[in-house]
């Protein structure tokens, strides 16, 4: 009995594997990618370029408002390095318990062309320092 060469089968399997891997990478990068920016970088861009972005900053104590009979919050997001740069954020959803003025947050969404505010569909707060390991020394 002689062994048959399986080279064509291995080549077909390799082509299918690489094609599937390429498709997964393309699909993952295309639709779900968002810019990660601080406030000053977002303000430097055109509103049409901010269709989907993640912004990082600090919650301002000024102009912080919550609707009386609904979930959500509107606030000014302050740039960490340039405190004079702010952007209005409107968020409709459950607000984390750790959300307060001075908290560092990440918001994901896009600019609302009608209002010019950043319409966030995700709001995450940085964990407070009480949850971090204490420096004992």
Tab-separated table of N, CA and C in Angstrom, residues 36-37 39 54-60 75-78 89 96 98-100 102-108 122-126:
chain	number	residue	atom	x	y	z
A	36	UNK	N	-10.536	56.978	20.594
A	36	UNK	CA	-10.415	57.213	22.036
A	36	UNK	C	-9.690	58.538	22.191
A	37	UNK	N	-10.405	59.555	22.660
A	37	UNK	CA	-9.895	60.918	22.664
A	37	UNK	C	-10.086	61.583	24.010
A	39	UNK	N	-10.892	65.461	25.715
A	39	UNK	CA	-11.847	66.495	25.314
A	39	UNK	C	-11.237	67.464	24.305
A	54	UNK	N	-14.951	57.556	21.845
A	54	UNK	CA	-14.885	57.430	23.305
A	54	UNK	C	-14.118	58.631	23.815
A	55	UNK	N	-14.710	59.323	24.774
A	55	UNK	CA	-14.065	60.493	25.357
A	55	UNK	C	-13.717	60.220	26.805
A	56	UNK	N	-12.581	60.746	27.220
A	56	UNK	CA	-12.111	60.613	28.600
A	56	UNK	C	-11.994	61.999	29.197
A	57	UNK	N	-12.455	62.168	30.432
A	57	UNK	CA	-12.337	63.452	31.105
A	57	UNK	C	-12.868	63.385	32.522
A	58	UNK	N	-13.032	64.565	33.101
A	58	UNK	CA	-13.490	64.703	34.481
A	58	UNK	C	-14.845	65.410	34.494
A	59	UNK	N	-15.730	64.986	35.370
A	59	UNK	CA	-17.062	65.582	35.487
A	59	UNK	C	-16.943	66.935	36.185
A	60	UNK	N	-17.491	67.960	35.554
A	60	UNK	CA	-17.491	69.303	36.133
A	60	UNK	C	-18.625	69.433	37.144
A	75	UNK	N	-24.029	66.825	31.677
A	75	UNK	CA	-22.918	67.424	32.414
A	75	UNK	C	-21.856	67.931	31.461
A	76	UNK	N	-20.925	68.707	32.005
A	76	UNK	CA	-19.767	69.154	31.245
A	76	UNK	C	-18.615	68.206	31.531
A	77	UNK	N	-17.987	67.730	30.466
A	77	UNK	CA	-16.810	66.879	30.580
A	77	UNK	C	-15.596	67.776	30.383
A	78	UNK	N	-14.703	67.762	31.357
A	78	UNK	CA	-13.531	68.643	31.369
A	78	UNK	C	-12.294	67.864	30.956
A	89	UNK	N	-22.134	66.772	27.630
A	89	UNK	CA	-22.465	65.364	27.422
A	89	UNK	C	-23.893	65.130	27.895
A	96	UNK	N	-23.989	55.342	36.953
A	96	UNK	CA	-23.263	54.584	37.987
A	96	UNK	C	-23.290	55.297	39.339
A	98	UNK	N	-20.940	55.681	41.388
A	98	UNK	CA	-19.709	56.434	41.634
A	98	UNK	C	-19.620	57.717	40.797
A	99	UNK	N	-20.665	58.023	40.030
A	99	UNK	CA	-20.682	59.238	39.224
A	99	UNK	C	-20.925	60.434	40.133
A	100	UNK	N	-20.020	61.413	40.089
A	100	UNK	CA	-20.149	62.643	40.883
A	100	UNK	C	-19.196	63.680	40.307
A	102	UNK	N	-16.035	65.751	39.705
A	102	UNK	CA	-14.640	65.422	39.962
A	102	UNK	C	-14.265	63.993	39.592
A	103	UNK	N	-15.253	63.150	39.291
A	103	UNK	CA	-14.973	61.760	38.921
A	103	UNK	C	-14.443	61.700	37.496
A	104	UNK	N	-13.490	60.800	37.278
A	104	UNK	CA	-12.985	60.566	35.930
A	104	UNK	C	-13.918	59.576	35.239
A	105	UNK	N	-14.353	59.924	34.020
A	105	UNK	CA	-15.308	59.092	33.303
A	105	UNK	C	-14.865	58.867	31.865
A	106	UNK	N	-15.415	57.814	31.289
A	106	UNK	CA	-15.282	57.533	29.864
A	106	UNK	C	-16.698	57.443	29.315
A	107	UNK	N	-16.968	58.212	28.264
A	107	UNK	CA	-18.269	58.175	27.616
A	107	UNK	C	-18.077	57.721	26.175
A	108	UNK	N	-19.021	56.942	25.689
A	108	UNK	CA	-18.963	56.470	24.304
A	108	UNK	C	-20.244	56.854	23.601
A	122	UNK	N	-22.991	55.149	26.451
A	122	UNK	CA	-22.310	54.421	27.519
A	122	UNK	C	-21.615	55.424	28.425
A	123	UNK	N	-21.718	55.208	29.731
A	123	UNK	CA	-21.052	56.055	30.722
A	123	UNK	C	-20.386	55.145	31.740
A	124	UNK	N	-19.055	55.250	31.843
A	124	UNK	CA	-18.296	54.443	32.804
A	124	UNK	C	-17.472	55.377	33.681
A	125	UNK	N	-17.434	55.081	34.966
A	125	UNK	CA	-16.608	55.865	35.873
A	125	UNK	C	-15.374	55.072	36.267
A	126	UNK	N	-14.302	55.796	36.542
A	126	UNK	CA	-13.088	55.152	37.030
A	126	UNK	C	-13.331	54.760	38.477
